[in-house]
Amino acid sequence: MIDCLAGQLTCKAVTEAITDYLEGNLGFVERIRFQMHLGFCRGCRRYLRQMRLMLRTFGTLPMEPIPPAVRDELLQRFRTWKSRSQT
């Protein structure tokens, strides 16, 4: 039973499901598999801690609009980050 629940959940699957996990949107079996993976994977536990810290930090920022120049720069970086990381 334990092997079945833990079976084949990859680090990539954990990173893709982390938002659903933090928001409580995983089903019972998926949540158990997620937590079992965390029990075995130090890297994913670290990633989860980083995500929680980031959410807490962003939650303390004032709700001010982003200056247009900063917004444009961020959008440009998000649009090209994948192509830059593959080079």
PDB file of N, CA and C in Angstrom:
ATOM      1  N   MET A   1       0.826  -1.201   0.000  1.00  0.00           N
ATOM      2  CA  MET A   1       0.000   0.000   0.000  1.00  0.00           C
ATOM      3  C   MET A   1       0.860   1.251   0.000  1.00  0.00           C
ATOM      4  N   ILE A   2       1.897   1.276   0.869  1.00  0.00           N
ATOM      5  CA  ILE A   2       2.754   2.457   0.940  1.00  0.00           C
ATOM      6  C   ILE A   2       3.472   2.662  -0.378  1.00  0.00           C
ATOM      7  N   ASP A   3       4.000   1.581  -0.955  1.00  0.00           N
ATOM      8  CA  ASP A   3       4.691   1.699  -2.240  1.00  0.00           C
ATOM      9  C   ASP A   3       3.753   2.214  -3.316  1.00  0.00           C
ATOM     10  N   CYS A   4       2.523   1.772  -3.282  1.00  0.00           N
ATOM     11  CA  CYS A   4       1.540   2.217  -4.269  1.00  0.00           C
ATOM     12  C   CYS A   4       1.297   3.721  -4.147  1.00  0.00           C
ATOM     13  N   LEU A   5       1.178   4.206  -2.913  1.00  0.00           N
ATOM     14  CA  LEU A   5       0.924   5.635  -2.699  1.00  0.00           C
ATOM     15  C   LEU A   5       2.128   6.473  -3.088  1.00  0.00           C
ATOM     16  N   ALA A   6       3.320   5.981  -2.779  1.00  0.00           N
ATOM     17  CA  ALA A   6       4.530   6.754  -3.048  1.00  0.00           C
ATOM     18  C   ALA A   6       4.998   6.606  -4.474  1.00  0.00           C
ATOM     19  N   GLY A   7       4.463   5.632  -5.196  1.00  0.00           N
ATOM     20  CA  GLY A   7       4.996   5.231  -6.467  1.00  0.00           C
ATOM     21  C   GLY A   7       5.196   6.322  -7.488  1.00  0.00           C
ATOM     22  N   GLN A   8       6.413   6.438  -7.933  1.00  0.00           N
ATOM     23  CA  GLN A   8       6.786   7.156  -9.135  1.00  0.00           C
ATOM     24  C   GLN A   8       6.437   8.640  -9.158  1.00  0.00           C
ATOM     25  N   LEU A   9       6.251   9.263  -8.048  1.00  0.00           N
ATOM     26  CA  LEU A   9       6.047  10.714  -8.042  1.00  0.00           C
ATOM     27  C   LEU A   9       7.419  11.360  -8.171  1.00  0.00           C
ATOM     28  N   THR A  10       7.605  12.104  -9.224  1.00  0.00           N
ATOM     29  CA  THR A  10       8.914  12.691  -9.490  1.00  0.00           C
ATOM     30  C   THR A  10       9.023  14.081  -8.875  1.00  0.00           C
ATOM     31  N   CYS A  11      10.242  14.568  -8.804  1.00  0.00           N
ATOM     32  CA  CYS A  11      10.466  15.930  -8.310  1.00  0.00           C
ATOM     33  C   CYS A  11       9.757  16.934  -9.225  1.00  0.00           C
ATOM     34  N   LYS A  12       9.764  16.688 -10.522  1.00  0.00           N
ATOM     35  CA  LYS A  12       9.086  17.578 -11.456  1.00  0.00           C
ATOM     36  C   LYS A  12       7.584  17.618 -11.158  1.00  0.00           C
ATOM     37  N   ALA A  13       6.991  16.454 -10.884  1.00  0.00           N
ATOM     38  CA  ALA A  13       5.559  16.415 -10.556  1.00  0.00           C
ATOM     39  C   ALA A  13       5.278  17.163  -9.259  1.00  0.00           C
ATOM     40  N   VAL A  14       6.197  17.072  -8.307  1.00  0.00           N
ATOM     41  CA  VAL A  14       6.021  17.795  -7.037  1.00  0.00           C
ATOM     42  C   VAL A  14       6.057  19.298  -7.280  1.00  0.00           C
ATOM     43  N   THR A  15       7.029  19.754  -8.072  1.00  0.00           N
ATOM     44  CA  THR A  15       7.109  21.201  -8.318  1.00  0.00           C
ATOM     45  C   THR A  15       5.879  21.701  -9.076  1.00  0.00           C
ATOM     46  N   GLU A  16       5.327  20.866  -9.943  1.00  0.00           N
ATOM     47  CA  GLU A  16       4.133  21.278 -10.685  1.00  0.00           C
ATOM     48  C   GLU A  16       2.887  21.293  -9.803  1.00  0.00           C
ATOM     49  N   ALA A  17       2.886  20.481  -8.749  1.00  0.00           N
ATOM     50  CA  ALA A  17       1.700  20.378  -7.892  1.00  0.00           C
ATOM     51  C   ALA A  17       1.822  21.206  -6.621  1.00  0.00           C
ATOM     52  N   ILE A  18       2.924  21.916  -6.461  1.00  0.00           N
ATOM     53  CA  ILE A  18       3.168  22.560  -5.169  1.00  0.00           C
ATOM     54  C   ILE A  18       2.133  23.648  -4.856  1.00  0.00           C
ATOM     55  N   THR A  19       1.690  24.371  -5.858  1.00  0.00           N
ATOM     56  CA  THR A  19       0.672  25.401  -5.613  1.00  0.00           C
ATOM     57  C   THR A  19      -0.631  24.761  -5.148  1.00  0.00           C
ATOM     58  N   ASP A  20      -1.033  23.679  -5.804  1.00  0.00           N
ATOM     59  CA  ASP A  20      -2.253  22.981  -5.383  1.00  0.00           C
ATOM     60  C   ASP A  20      -2.099  22.437  -3.960  1.00  0.00           C
ATOM     61  N   TYR A  21      -0.911  21.948  -3.632  1.00  0.00           N
ATOM     62  CA  TYR A  21      -0.665  21.441  -2.278  1.00  0.00           C
ATOM     63  C   TYR A  21      -0.806  22.567  -1.261  1.00  0.00           C
ATOM     64  N   LEU A  22      -0.153  23.693  -1.519  1.00  0.00           N
ATOM     65  CA  LEU A  22      -0.191  24.810  -0.573  1.00  0.00           C
ATOM     66  C   LEU A  22      -1.587  25.397  -0.440  1.00  0.00           C
ATOM     67  N   GLU A  23      -2.377  25.321  -1.493  1.00  0.00           N
ATOM     68  CA  GLU A  23      -3.736  25.868  -1.447  1.00  0.00           C
ATOM     69  C   GLU A  23      -4.759  24.824  -0.998  1.00  0.00           C
ATOM     70  N   GLY A  24      -4.292  23.604  -0.692  1.00  0.00           N
ATOM     71  CA  GLY A  24      -5.198  22.562  -0.206  1.00  0.00           C
ATOM     72  C   GLY A  24      -6.084  21.979  -1.290  1.00  0.00           C
ATOM     73  N   ASN A  25      -5.623  22.036  -2.525  1.00  0.00           N
ATOM     74  CA  ASN A  25      -6.435  21.561  -3.647  1.00  0.00           C
ATOM     75  C   ASN A  25      -6.105  20.145  -4.119  1.00  0.00           C
ATOM     76  N   LEU A  26      -5.178  19.463  -3.434  1.00  0.00           N
ATOM     77  CA  LEU A  26      -4.883  18.078  -3.811  1.00  0.00           C
ATOM     78  C   LEU A  26      -5.879  17.148  -3.133  1.00  0.00           C
ATOM     79  N   GLY A  27      -6.243  16.093  -3.835  1.00  0.00           N
ATOM     80  CA  GLY A  27      -7.087  15.067  -3.237  1.00  0.00           C
ATOM     81  C   GLY A  27      -6.300  14.304  -2.178  1.00  0.00           C
ATOM     82  N   PHE A  28      -7.005  13.461  -1.448  1.00  0.00           N
ATOM     83  CA  PHE A  28      -6.378  12.733  -0.336  1.00  0.00           C
ATOM     84  C   PHE A  28      -5.181  11.904  -0.804  1.00  0.00           C
ATOM     85  N   VAL A  29      -5.372  11.107  -1.838  1.00  0.00           N
ATOM     86  CA  VAL A  29      -4.289  10.230  -2.304  1.00  0.00           C
ATOM     87  C   VAL A  29      -3.127  11.050  -2.846  1.00  0.00           C
ATOM     88  N   GLU A  30      -3.440  12.098  -3.623  1.00  0.00           N
ATOM     89  CA  GLU A  30      -2.364  12.931  -4.168  1.00  0.00           C
ATOM     90  C   GLU A  30      -1.595  13.633  -3.045  1.00  0.00           C
ATOM     91  N   ARG A  31      -2.306  14.082  -2.024  1.00  0.00           N
ATOM     92  CA  ARG A  31      -1.644  14.760  -0.906  1.00  0.00           C
ATOM     93  C   ARG A  31      -0.725  13.780  -0.162  1.00  0.00           C
ATOM     94  N   ILE A  32      -1.189  12.554   0.040  1.00  0.00           N
ATOM     95  CA  ILE A  32      -0.360  11.551   0.720  1.00  0.00           C
ATOM     96  C   ILE A  32       0.878  11.238  -0.120  1.00  0.00           C
ATOM     97  N   ARG A  33       0.697  11.058  -1.429  1.00  0.00           N
ATOM     98  CA  ARG A  33       1.849  10.784  -2.311  1.00  0.00           C
ATOM     99  C   ARG A  33       2.829  11.954  -2.279  1.00  0.00           C
ATOM    100  N   PHE A  34       2.293  13.165  -2.308  1.00  0.00           N
ATOM    101  CA  PHE A  34       3.111  14.372  -2.263  1.00  0.00           C
ATOM    102  C   PHE A  34       3.944  14.383  -0.970  1.00  0.00           C
ATOM    103  N   GLN A  35       3.278  14.153   0.150  1.00  0.00           N
ATOM    104  CA  GLN A  35       3.957  14.192   1.445  1.00  0.00           C
ATOM    105  C   GLN A  35       4.962  13.048   1.581  1.00  0.00           C
ATOM    106  N   MET A  36       4.646  11.898   1.013  1.00  0.00           N
ATOM    107  CA  MET A  36       5.607  10.789   1.062  1.00  0.00           C
ATOM    108  C   MET A  36       6.847  11.124   0.249  1.00  0.00           C
ATOM    109  N   HIS A  37       6.667  11.758  -0.897  1.00  0.00           N
ATOM    110  CA  HIS A  37       7.822  12.173  -1.685  1.00  0.00           C
ATOM    111  C   HIS A  37       8.674  13.150  -0.871  1.00  0.00           C
ATOM    112  N   LEU A  38       8.024  14.089  -0.207  1.00  0.00           N
ATOM    113  CA  LEU A  38       8.761  15.048   0.619  1.00  0.00           C
ATOM    114  C   LEU A  38       9.566  14.332   1.704  1.00  0.00           C
ATOM    115  N   GLY A  39       9.008  13.249   2.224  1.00  0.00           N
ATOM    116  CA  GLY A  39       9.702  12.503   3.263  1.00  0.00           C
ATOM    117  C   GLY A  39      11.024  11.904   2.790  1.00  0.00           C
ATOM    118  N   PHE A  40      11.096  11.647   1.491  1.00  0.00           N
ATOM    119  CA  PHE A  40      12.304  11.033   0.934  1.00  0.00           C
ATOM    120  C   PHE A  40      13.214  12.026   0.194  1.00  0.00           C
ATOM    121  N   CYS A  41      12.711  13.197  -0.114  1.00  0.00           N
ATOM    122  CA  CYS A  41      13.450  14.098  -1.003  1.00  0.00           C
ATOM    123  C   CYS A  41      13.784  15.424  -0.319  1.00  0.00           C
ATOM    124  N   ARG A  42      15.039  15.575   0.037  1.00  0.00           N
ATOM    125  CA  ARG A  42      15.490  16.799   0.703  1.00  0.00           C
ATOM    126  C   ARG A  42      15.339  18.017  -0.206  1.00  0.00           C
ATOM    127  N   GLY A  43      15.605  17.843  -1.489  1.00  0.00           N
ATOM    128  CA  GLY A  43      15.516  18.970  -2.428  1.00  0.00           C
ATOM    129  C   GLY A  43      14.098  19.514  -2.519  1.00  0.00           C
ATOM    130  N   CYS A  44      13.116  18.629  -2.555  1.00  0.00           N
ATOM    131  CA  CYS A  44      11.722  19.078  -2.643  1.00  0.00           C
ATOM    132  C   CYS A  44      11.266  19.702  -1.329  1.00  0.00           C
ATOM    133  N   ARG A  45      11.759  19.185  -0.203  1.00  0.00           N
ATOM    134  CA  ARG A  45      11.433  19.830   1.085  1.00  0.00           C
ATOM    135  C   ARG A  45      11.993  21.242   1.111  1.00  0.00           C
ATOM    136  N   ARG A  46      13.209  21.411   0.613  1.00  0.00           N
ATOM    137  CA  ARG A  46      13.819  22.740   0.546  1.00  0.00           C
ATOM    138  C   ARG A  46      13.009  23.654  -0.367  1.00  0.00           C
ATOM    139  N   TYR A  47      12.596  23.123  -1.500  1.00  0.00           N
ATOM    140  CA  TYR A  47      11.790  23.913  -2.447  1.00  0.00           C
ATOM    141  C   TYR A  47      10.465  24.339  -1.807  1.00  0.00           C
ATOM    142  N   LEU A  48       9.834  23.432  -1.077  1.00  0.00           N
ATOM    143  CA  LEU A  48       8.582  23.767  -0.393  1.00  0.00           C
ATOM    144  C   LEU A  48       8.811  24.876   0.642  1.00  0.00           C
ATOM    145  N   ARG A  49       9.898  24.782   1.401  1.00  0.00           N
ATOM    146  CA  ARG A  49      10.200  25.847   2.377  1.00  0.00           C
ATOM    147  C   ARG A  49      10.416  27.177   1.670  1.00  0.00           C
ATOM    148  N   GLN A  50      11.113  27.159   0.532  1.00  0.00           N
ATOM    149  CA  GLN A  50      11.352  28.388  -0.221  1.00  0.00           C
ATOM    150  C   GLN A  50      10.033  28.988  -0.715  1.00  0.00           C
ATOM    151  N   MET A  51       9.144  28.132  -1.191  1.00  0.00           N
ATOM    152  CA  MET A  51       7.846  28.619  -1.677  1.00  0.00           C
ATOM    153  C   MET A  51       7.039  29.235  -0.536  1.00  0.00           C
ATOM    154  N   ARG A  52       7.037  28.587   0.616  1.00  0.00           N
ATOM    155  CA  ARG A  52       6.316  29.143   1.766  1.00  0.00           C
ATOM    156  C   ARG A  52       6.909  30.481   2.197  1.00  0.00           C
ATOM    157  N   LEU A  53       8.227  30.572   2.222  1.00  0.00           N
ATOM    158  CA  LEU A  53       8.894  31.826   2.588  1.00  0.00           C
ATOM    159  C   LEU A  53       8.565  32.915   1.580  1.00  0.00           C
ATOM    160  N   MET A  54       8.587  32.565   0.303  1.00  0.00           N
ATOM    161  CA  MET A  54       8.265  33.544  -0.737  1.00  0.00           C
ATOM    162  C   MET A  54       6.831  34.058  -0.568  1.00  0.00           C
ATOM    163  N   LEU A  55       5.892  33.157  -0.302  1.00  0.00           N
ATOM    164  CA  LEU A  55       4.500  33.570  -0.138  1.00  0.00           C
ATOM    165  C   LEU A  55       4.333  34.474   1.070  1.00  0.00           C
ATOM    166  N   ARG A  56       5.010  34.130   2.167  1.00  0.00           N
ATOM    167  CA  ARG A  56       4.930  34.997   3.365  1.00  0.00           C
ATOM    168  C   ARG A  56       5.531  36.368   3.077  1.00  0.00           C
ATOM    169  N   THR A  57       6.671  36.371   2.370  1.00  0.00           N
ATOM    170  CA  THR A  57       7.342  37.633   2.062  1.00  0.00           C
ATOM    171  C   THR A  57       6.481  38.496   1.154  1.00  0.00           C
ATOM    172  N   PHE A  58       5.958  37.911   0.092  1.00  0.00           N
ATOM    173  CA  PHE A  58       5.117  38.683  -0.823  1.00  0.00           C
ATOM    174  C   PHE A  58       3.839  39.147  -0.141  1.00  0.00           C
ATOM    175  N   GLY A  59       3.377  38.384   0.829  1.00  0.00           N
ATOM    176  CA  GLY A  59       2.166  38.769   1.550  1.00  0.00           C
ATOM    177  C   GLY A  59       2.351  40.006   2.402  1.00  0.00           C
ATOM    178  N   THR A  60       3.598  40.366   2.700  1.00  0.00           N
ATOM    179  CA  THR A  60       3.858  41.553   3.510  1.00  0.00           C
ATOM    180  C   THR A  60       4.103  42.793   2.668  1.00  0.00           C
ATOM    181  N   LEU A  61       4.201  42.634   1.360  1.00  0.00           N
ATOM    182  CA  LEU A  61       4.463  43.789   0.495  1.00  0.00           C
ATOM    183  C   LEU A  61       3.214  44.658   0.376  1.00  0.00           C
ATOM    184  N   PRO A  62       3.388  45.951   0.295  1.00  0.00           N
ATOM    185  CA  PRO A  62       2.229  46.836   0.129  1.00  0.00           C
ATOM    186  C   PRO A  62       1.582  46.626  -1.241  1.00  0.00           C
ATOM    187  N   MET A  63       0.292  46.856  -1.295  1.00  0.00           N
ATOM    188  CA  MET A  63      -0.456  46.678  -2.541  1.00  0.00           C
ATOM    189  C   MET A  63      -0.363  47.955  -3.387  1.00  0.00           C
ATOM    190  N   GLU A  64       0.805  48.198  -3.922  1.00  0.00           N
ATOM    191  CA  GLU A  64       1.007  49.356  -4.783  1.00  0.00           C
ATOM    192  C   GLU A  64       1.193  48.864  -6.212  1.00  0.00           C
ATOM    193  N   PRO A  65       0.735  49.629  -7.173  1.00  0.00           N
ATOM    194  CA  PRO A  65       0.925  49.197  -8.557  1.00  0.00           C
ATOM    195  C   PRO A  65       2.404  49.161  -8.928  1.00  0.00           C
ATOM    196  N   ILE A  66       2.732  48.224  -9.786  1.00  0.00           N
ATOM    197  CA  ILE A  66       4.112  48.104 -10.260  1.00  0.00           C
ATOM    198  C   ILE A  66       4.363  49.218 -11.261  1.00  0.00           C
ATOM    199  N   PRO A  67       5.474  49.930 -11.121  1.00  0.00           N
ATOM    200  CA  PRO A  67       5.784  50.958 -12.121  1.00  0.00           C
ATOM    201  C   PRO A  67       5.848  50.325 -13.517  1.00  0.00           C
ATOM    202  N   PRO A  68       5.341  51.009 -14.531  1.00  0.00           N
ATOM    203  CA  PRO A  68       5.290  50.426 -15.881  1.00  0.00           C
ATOM    204  C   PRO A  68       6.633  49.901 -16.387  1.00  0.00           C
ATOM    205  N   ALA A  69       7.715  50.591 -16.109  1.00  0.00           N
ATOM    206  CA  ALA A  69       9.026  50.142 -16.602  1.00  0.00           C
ATOM    207  C   ALA A  69       9.419  48.812 -15.951  1.00  0.00           C
ATOM    208  N   VAL A  70       9.131  48.671 -14.665  1.00  0.00           N
ATOM    209  CA  VAL A  70       9.453  47.419 -13.960  1.00  0.00           C
ATOM    210  C   VAL A  70       8.570  46.296 -14.487  1.00  0.00           C
ATOM    211  N   ARG A  71       7.270  46.576 -14.664  1.00  0.00           N
ATOM    212  CA  ARG A  71       6.344  45.574 -15.201  1.00  0.00           C
ATOM    213  C   ARG A  71       6.817  45.084 -16.564  1.00  0.00           C
ATOM    214  N   ASP A  72       7.180  46.019 -17.444  1.00  0.00           N
ATOM    215  CA  ASP A  72       7.635  45.645 -18.783  1.00  0.00           C
ATOM    216  C   ASP A  72       8.905  44.796 -18.733  1.00  0.00           C
ATOM    217  N   GLU A  73       9.822  45.147 -17.841  1.00  0.00           N
ATOM    218  CA  GLU A  73      11.061  44.383 -17.718  1.00  0.00           C
ATOM    219  C   GLU A  73      10.776  42.960 -17.216  1.00  0.00           C
ATOM    220  N   LEU A  74       9.889  42.860 -16.225  1.00  0.00           N
ATOM    221  CA  LEU A  74       9.537  41.530 -15.702  1.00  0.00           C
ATOM    222  C   LEU A  74       8.872  40.677 -16.775  1.00  0.00           C
ATOM    223  N   LEU A  75       7.932  41.266 -17.508  1.00  0.00           N
ATOM    224  CA  LEU A  75       7.253  40.517 -18.565  1.00  0.00           C
ATOM    225  C   LEU A  75       8.245  40.039 -19.615  1.00  0.00           C
ATOM    226  N   GLN A  76       9.187  40.896 -19.974  1.00  0.00           N
ATOM    227  CA  GLN A  76      10.199  40.514 -20.954  1.00  0.00           C
ATOM    228  C   GLN A  76      11.039  39.343 -20.448  1.00  0.00           C
ATOM    229  N   ARG A  77      11.401  39.392 -19.175  1.00  0.00           N
ATOM    230  CA  ARG A  77      12.213  38.305 -18.600  1.00  0.00           C
ATOM    231  C   ARG A  77      11.424  37.010 -18.509  1.00  0.00           C
ATOM    232  N   PHE A  78      10.141  37.090 -18.132  1.00  0.00           N
ATOM    233  CA  PHE A  78       9.320  35.880 -18.056  1.00  0.00           C
ATOM    234  C   PHE A  78       9.132  35.261 -19.442  1.00  0.00           C
ATOM    235  N   ARG A  79       8.998  36.097 -20.457  1.00  0.00           N
ATOM    236  CA  ARG A  79       8.780  35.577 -21.812  1.00  0.00           C
ATOM    237  C   ARG A  79      10.009  34.871 -22.363  1.00  0.00           C
ATOM    238  N   THR A  80      11.192  35.269 -21.887  1.00  0.00           N
ATOM    239  CA  THR A  80      12.422  34.726 -22.472  1.00  0.00           C
ATOM    240  C   THR A  80      13.203  33.819 -21.528  1.00  0.00           C
ATOM    241  N   TRP A  81      12.716  33.591 -20.299  1.00  0.00           N
ATOM    242  CA  TRP A  81      13.517  32.838 -19.336  1.00  0.00           C
ATOM    243  C   TRP A  81      13.788  31.420 -19.799  1.00  0.00           C
ATOM    244  N   LYS A  82      12.815  30.800 -20.444  1.00  0.00           N
ATOM    245  CA  LYS A  82      13.010  29.405 -20.843  1.00  0.00           C
ATOM    246  C   LYS A  82      14.055  29.285 -21.949  1.00  0.00           C
ATOM    247  N   SER A  83      14.012  30.200 -22.913  1.00  0.00           N
ATOM    248  CA  SER A  83      14.989  30.126 -23.998  1.00  0.00           C
ATOM    249  C   SER A  83      16.390  30.451 -23.487  1.00  0.00           C
ATOM    250  N   ARG A  84      16.486  31.349 -22.497  1.00  0.00           N
ATOM    251  CA  ARG A  84      17.795  31.680 -21.946  1.00  0.00           C
ATOM    252  C   ARG A  84      18.364  30.524 -21.138  1.00  0.00           C
ATOM    253  N   SER A  85      17.498  29.768 -20.447  1.00  0.00           N
ATOM    254  CA  SER A  85      17.997  28.679 -19.612  1.00  0.00           C
ATOM    255  C   SER A  85      18.438  27.477 -20.438  1.00  0.00           C
ATOM    256  N   GLN A  86      18.006  27.387 -21.703  1.00  0.00           N
ATOM    257  CA  GLN A  86      18.374  26.263 -22.549  1.00  0.00           C
ATOM    258  C   GLN A  86      19.674  26.505 -23.301  1.00  0.00           C
ATOM    259  N   THR A  87      20.208  27.722 -23.245  1.00  0.00           N
ATOM    260  CA  THR A  87      21.441  28.018 -23.971  1.00  0.00           C
ATOM    261  C   THR A  87      22.646  27.789 -23.100  1.00  0.00           C
TER     262      THR A  87
END
